[in-house]
Amino acid sequence: MFQLLTQTLVAFVATVAFGVLFQVPKEQYAFSGICGAAGWLCYLLVMQNYPSTTIASFAAAVVLTMMSRIFAVWRKTPVTVFLICGIFPLVPGAGIYYTAYYFIMGDNAMALSKGIETIKIAVAIALAIVFVFSMPNP
C-alpha cells in the first residue's frame, strides 16, 4: 500500500515537473498532476490484478484521457494541457532505451522482443486516446 501511494505521489510530481518544462499555466499544475497520478495509479492497479503492460497502459490511458477531457471543460483549458503532461508517466521510454541497447549490444532477439513490446504499449495508448475522443463530450 505504501509503495502504491509513493509511486502515485512521484507520478504527480513528475507530471507537474513536465508541465513546468512545457510551460503549462501555473493554475493548471495541480490538475495536470492529478491526471498523471490517476493514470499511473490505474496502471499499477491493473498490473496487480492482470499483469500485462499493454492492457494496463490501455486502461490507464483511458482513465487519463477521460480525466483530461473533464478537466478541460471544467477549467476551460485545452485538453492537451492535461493530456500531454499526464501521459508522461505512461510513455514506454525504458522499452525504447532497452530496444536500442540490445540492438547495439548485438542481442537481436532481445531487441526485437523489447521493440515489439514497446510498440504494443504505444499502440495501446494511442488507441485508448482515440477511443475516448470518439465518445461524446462530457
PDB file of C-alpha atoms in Angstrom:
ATOM      1  CA  MET A   1       0.000   0.000   0.000  1.00  0.00           C
ATOM      2  CA  PHE A   2       2.817   2.392   0.923  1.00  0.00           C
ATOM      3  CA  GLN A   3       4.601   1.649  -2.364  1.00  0.00           C
ATOM      4  CA  LEU A   4       1.385   2.323  -4.298  1.00  0.00           C
ATOM      5  CA  LEU A   5       0.954   5.724  -2.640  1.00  0.00           C
ATOM      6  CA  THR A   6       4.626   6.586  -3.056  1.00  0.00           C
ATOM      7  CA  GLN A   7       4.604   5.787  -6.769  1.00  0.00           C
ATOM      8  CA  THR A   8       1.394   7.772  -7.246  1.00  0.00           C
ATOM      9  CA  LEU A   9       2.920  10.776  -5.473  1.00  0.00           C
ATOM     10  CA  VAL A  10       6.075  10.514  -7.592  1.00  0.00           C
ATOM     11  CA  ALA A  11       3.932  10.354 -10.743  1.00  0.00           C
ATOM     12  CA  PHE A  12       2.140  13.519  -9.585  1.00  0.00           C
ATOM     13  CA  VAL A  13       5.429  15.354  -9.017  1.00  0.00           C
ATOM     14  CA  ALA A  14       6.896  14.118 -12.314  1.00  0.00           C
ATOM     15  CA  THR A  15       3.807  15.236 -14.209  1.00  0.00           C
ATOM     16  CA  VAL A  16       3.890  18.682 -12.624  1.00  0.00           C
ATOM     17  CA  ALA A  17       7.616  18.959 -13.415  1.00  0.00           C
ATOM     18  CA  PHE A  18       6.876  18.015 -17.012  1.00  0.00           C
ATOM     19  CA  GLY A  19       4.172  20.702 -17.021  1.00  0.00           C
ATOM     20  CA  VAL A  20       6.666  23.285 -15.793  1.00  0.00           C
ATOM     21  CA  LEU A  21       9.076  22.247 -18.536  1.00  0.00           C
ATOM     22  CA  PHE A  22       6.399  22.720 -21.193  1.00  0.00           C
ATOM     23  CA  GLN A  23       5.124  25.992 -19.744  1.00  0.00           C
ATOM     24  CA  VAL A  24       1.690  24.851 -18.673  1.00  0.00           C
ATOM     25  CA  PRO A  25      -0.186  27.717 -16.989  1.00  0.00           C
ATOM     26  CA  LYS A  26       0.600  27.747 -13.258  1.00  0.00           C
ATOM     27  CA  GLU A  27      -3.047  27.431 -12.248  1.00  0.00           C
ATOM     28  CA  GLN A  28      -3.219  24.108 -14.124  1.00  0.00           C
ATOM     29  CA  TYR A  29      -0.208  22.429 -12.466  1.00  0.00           C
ATOM     30  CA  ALA A  30      -2.210  20.597  -9.823  1.00  0.00           C
ATOM     31  CA  PHE A  31      -4.825  19.375 -12.283  1.00  0.00           C
ATOM     32  CA  SER A  32      -2.290  18.085 -14.773  1.00  0.00           C
ATOM     33  CA  GLY A  33      -0.523  16.383 -11.856  1.00  0.00           C
ATOM     34  CA  ILE A  34      -3.778  14.759 -10.779  1.00  0.00           C
ATOM     35  CA  CYS A  35      -4.260  13.427 -14.311  1.00  0.00           C
ATOM     36  CA  GLY A  36      -0.788  11.913 -14.384  1.00  0.00           C
ATOM     37  CA  ALA A  37      -1.122  10.448 -10.891  1.00  0.00           C
ATOM     38  CA  ALA A  38      -4.539   8.959 -11.662  1.00  0.00           C
ATOM     39  CA  GLY A  39      -3.271   7.386 -14.870  1.00  0.00           C
ATOM     40  CA  TRP A  40      -0.279   5.872 -13.072  1.00  0.00           C
ATOM     41  CA  LEU A  41      -2.435   4.638 -10.179  1.00  0.00           C
ATOM     42  CA  CYS A  42      -4.758   2.940 -12.665  1.00  0.00           C
ATOM     43  CA  TYR A  43      -1.725   1.368 -14.358  1.00  0.00           C
ATOM     44  CA  LEU A  44      -0.444  -0.004 -11.035  1.00  0.00           C
ATOM     45  CA  LEU A  45      -3.839  -1.363 -10.004  1.00  0.00           C
ATOM     46  CA  VAL A  46      -4.365  -3.134 -13.322  1.00  0.00           C
ATOM     47  CA  MET A  47      -0.828  -4.566 -13.175  1.00  0.00           C
ATOM     48  CA  GLN A  48      -1.582  -6.040  -9.734  1.00  0.00           C
ATOM     49  CA  ASN A  49      -4.683  -7.825 -10.994  1.00  0.00           C
ATOM     50  CA  TYR A  50      -3.805  -8.511 -14.628  1.00  0.00           C
ATOM     51  CA  PRO A  51      -0.037  -8.366 -15.231  1.00  0.00           C
ATOM     52  CA  SER A  52       0.051  -7.158 -18.839  1.00  0.00           C
ATOM     53  CA  THR A  53       1.789  -3.877 -19.575  1.00  0.00           C
ATOM     54  CA  THR A  54      -0.237  -3.430 -22.745  1.00  0.00           C
ATOM     55  CA  ILE A  55      -3.626  -3.851 -21.036  1.00  0.00           C
ATOM     56  CA  ALA A  56      -2.521  -1.730 -18.077  1.00  0.00           C
ATOM     57  CA  SER A  57      -1.303   1.043 -20.388  1.00  0.00           C
ATOM     58  CA  PHE A  58      -4.584   0.971 -22.312  1.00  0.00           C
ATOM     59  CA  ALA A  59      -6.679   1.196 -19.138  1.00  0.00           C
ATOM     60  CA  ALA A  60      -4.507   3.954 -17.685  1.00  0.00           C
ATOM     61  CA  ALA A  61      -4.658   5.953 -20.909  1.00  0.00           C
ATOM     62  CA  VAL A  62      -8.459   5.642 -20.951  1.00  0.00           C
ATOM     63  CA  VAL A  63      -8.692   6.994 -17.394  1.00  0.00           C
ATOM     64  CA  LEU A  64      -6.161   9.716 -18.127  1.00  0.00           C
ATOM     65  CA  THR A  65      -7.879  10.836 -21.329  1.00  0.00           C
ATOM     66  CA  MET A  66     -11.314  10.908 -19.693  1.00  0.00           C
ATOM     67  CA  MET A  67      -9.973  12.994 -16.811  1.00  0.00           C
ATOM     68  CA  SER A  68      -8.185  15.300 -19.247  1.00  0.00           C
ATOM     69  CA  ARG A  69     -11.397  15.916 -21.167  1.00  0.00           C
ATOM     70  CA  ILE A  70     -13.357  16.565 -17.987  1.00  0.00           C
ATOM     71  CA  PHE A  71     -10.706  18.943 -16.619  1.00  0.00           C
ATOM     72  CA  ALA A  72     -10.504  20.722 -19.984  1.00  0.00           C
ATOM     73  CA  VAL A  73     -14.217  21.506 -19.910  1.00  0.00           C
ATOM     74  CA  TRP A  74     -14.258  22.352 -16.206  1.00  0.00           C
ATOM     75  CA  ARG A  75     -11.116  24.511 -16.273  1.00  0.00           C
ATOM     76  CA  LYS A  76     -11.822  25.989 -19.750  1.00  0.00           C
ATOM     77  CA  THR A  77      -8.367  24.953 -20.914  1.00  0.00           C
ATOM     78  CA  PRO A  78      -7.270  22.954 -23.973  1.00  0.00           C
ATOM     79  CA  VAL A  79      -7.308  19.212 -23.344  1.00  0.00           C
ATOM     80  CA  THR A  80      -3.685  18.893 -24.456  1.00  0.00           C
ATOM     81  CA  VAL A  81      -2.548  20.784 -21.337  1.00  0.00           C
ATOM     82  CA  PHE A  82      -3.691  17.856 -19.202  1.00  0.00           C
ATOM     83  CA  LEU A  83      -3.257  15.002 -21.682  1.00  0.00           C
ATOM     84  CA  ILE A  84       0.318  15.636 -22.791  1.00  0.00           C
ATOM     85  CA  CYS A  85       1.563  16.183 -19.239  1.00  0.00           C
ATOM     86  CA  GLY A  86      -0.493  13.336 -17.798  1.00  0.00           C
ATOM     87  CA  ILE A  87       0.684  10.800 -20.324  1.00  0.00           C
ATOM     88  CA  PHE A  88       4.324  11.373 -19.354  1.00  0.00           C
ATOM     89  CA  PRO A  89       4.444   8.568 -16.709  1.00  0.00           C
ATOM     90  CA  LEU A  90       2.955   6.065 -19.174  1.00  0.00           C
ATOM     91  CA  VAL A  91       5.322   6.604 -22.097  1.00  0.00           C
ATOM     92  CA  PRO A  92       7.441   3.462 -22.602  1.00  0.00           C
ATOM     93  CA  GLY A  93      10.796   5.235 -22.525  1.00  0.00           C
ATOM     94  CA  ALA A  94      12.599   2.342 -20.858  1.00  0.00           C
ATOM     95  CA  GLY A  95      11.351   0.000 -23.578  1.00  0.00           C
ATOM     96  CA  ILE A  96      12.766   2.268 -26.266  1.00  0.00           C
ATOM     97  CA  TYR A  97      16.057   2.509 -24.392  1.00  0.00           C
ATOM     98  CA  TYR A  98      16.408  -1.251 -23.924  1.00  0.00           C
ATOM     99  CA  THR A  99      15.467  -1.904 -27.545  1.00  0.00           C
ATOM    100  CA  ALA A 100      18.319   0.324 -28.685  1.00  0.00           C
ATOM    101  CA  TYR A 101      20.658  -1.085 -26.025  1.00  0.00           C
ATOM    102  CA  TYR A 102      20.121  -4.712 -27.005  1.00  0.00           C
ATOM    103  CA  PHE A 103      20.394  -3.825 -30.686  1.00  0.00           C
ATOM    104  CA  ILE A 104      23.727  -2.050 -30.162  1.00  0.00           C
ATOM    105  CA  MET A 105      24.995  -4.914 -27.989  1.00  0.00           C
ATOM    106  CA  GLY A 106      24.180  -7.369 -30.768  1.00  0.00           C
ATOM    107  CA  ASP A 107      21.384  -9.243 -28.959  1.00  0.00           C
ATOM    108  CA  ASN A 108      18.881  -9.008 -31.799  1.00  0.00           C
ATOM    109  CA  ALA A 109      16.380 -11.422 -30.229  1.00  0.00           C
ATOM    110  CA  MET A 110      16.050  -9.305 -27.077  1.00  0.00           C
ATOM    111  CA  ALA A 111      15.993  -6.109 -29.148  1.00  0.00           C
ATOM    112  CA  LEU A 112      13.124  -7.491 -31.223  1.00  0.00           C
ATOM    113  CA  SER A 113      11.263  -8.654 -28.119  1.00  0.00           C
ATOM    114  CA  LYS A 114      11.598  -5.288 -26.360  1.00  0.00           C
ATOM    115  CA  GLY A 115      10.794  -3.427 -29.563  1.00  0.00           C
ATOM    116  CA  ILE A 116       7.572  -5.340 -30.139  1.00  0.00           C
ATOM    117  CA  GLU A 117       6.537  -4.871 -26.503  1.00  0.00           C
ATOM    118  CA  THR A 118       7.222  -1.128 -26.742  1.00  0.00           C
ATOM    119  CA  ILE A 119       5.228  -0.805 -29.957  1.00  0.00           C
ATOM    120  CA  LYS A 120       2.293  -2.685 -28.396  1.00  0.00           C
ATOM    121  CA  ILE A 121       2.292  -0.273 -25.432  1.00  0.00           C
ATOM    122  CA  ALA A 122       2.479   2.780 -27.697  1.00  0.00           C
ATOM    123  CA  VAL A 123      -0.357   1.496 -29.886  1.00  0.00           C
ATOM    124  CA  ALA A 124      -2.459   0.701 -26.794  1.00  0.00           C
ATOM    125  CA  ILE A 125      -2.015   4.262 -25.528  1.00  0.00           C
ATOM    126  CA  ALA A 126      -2.891   5.724 -28.919  1.00  0.00           C
ATOM    127  CA  LEU A 127      -5.972   3.505 -29.262  1.00  0.00           C
ATOM    128  CA  ALA A 128      -7.153   4.460 -25.781  1.00  0.00           C
ATOM    129  CA  ILE A 129      -6.903   8.155 -26.640  1.00  0.00           C
ATOM    130  CA  VAL A 130      -8.781   7.649 -29.911  1.00  0.00           C
ATOM    131  CA  PHE A 131     -11.397   5.535 -28.111  1.00  0.00           C
ATOM    132  CA  VAL A 132     -12.111   8.217 -25.500  1.00  0.00           C
ATOM    133  CA  PHE A 133     -12.114  11.063 -28.023  1.00  0.00           C
ATOM    134  CA  SER A 134     -14.665   9.157 -30.102  1.00  0.00           C
ATOM    135  CA  MET A 135     -17.088   9.343 -27.171  1.00  0.00           C
ATOM    136  CA  PRO A 136     -19.474  12.320 -26.830  1.00  0.00           C
ATOM    137  CA  ASN A 137     -18.179  15.396 -24.988  1.00  0.00           C
ATOM    138  CA  PRO A 138     -18.694  15.428 -21.197  1.00  0.00           C
TER     139      PRO A 138
END
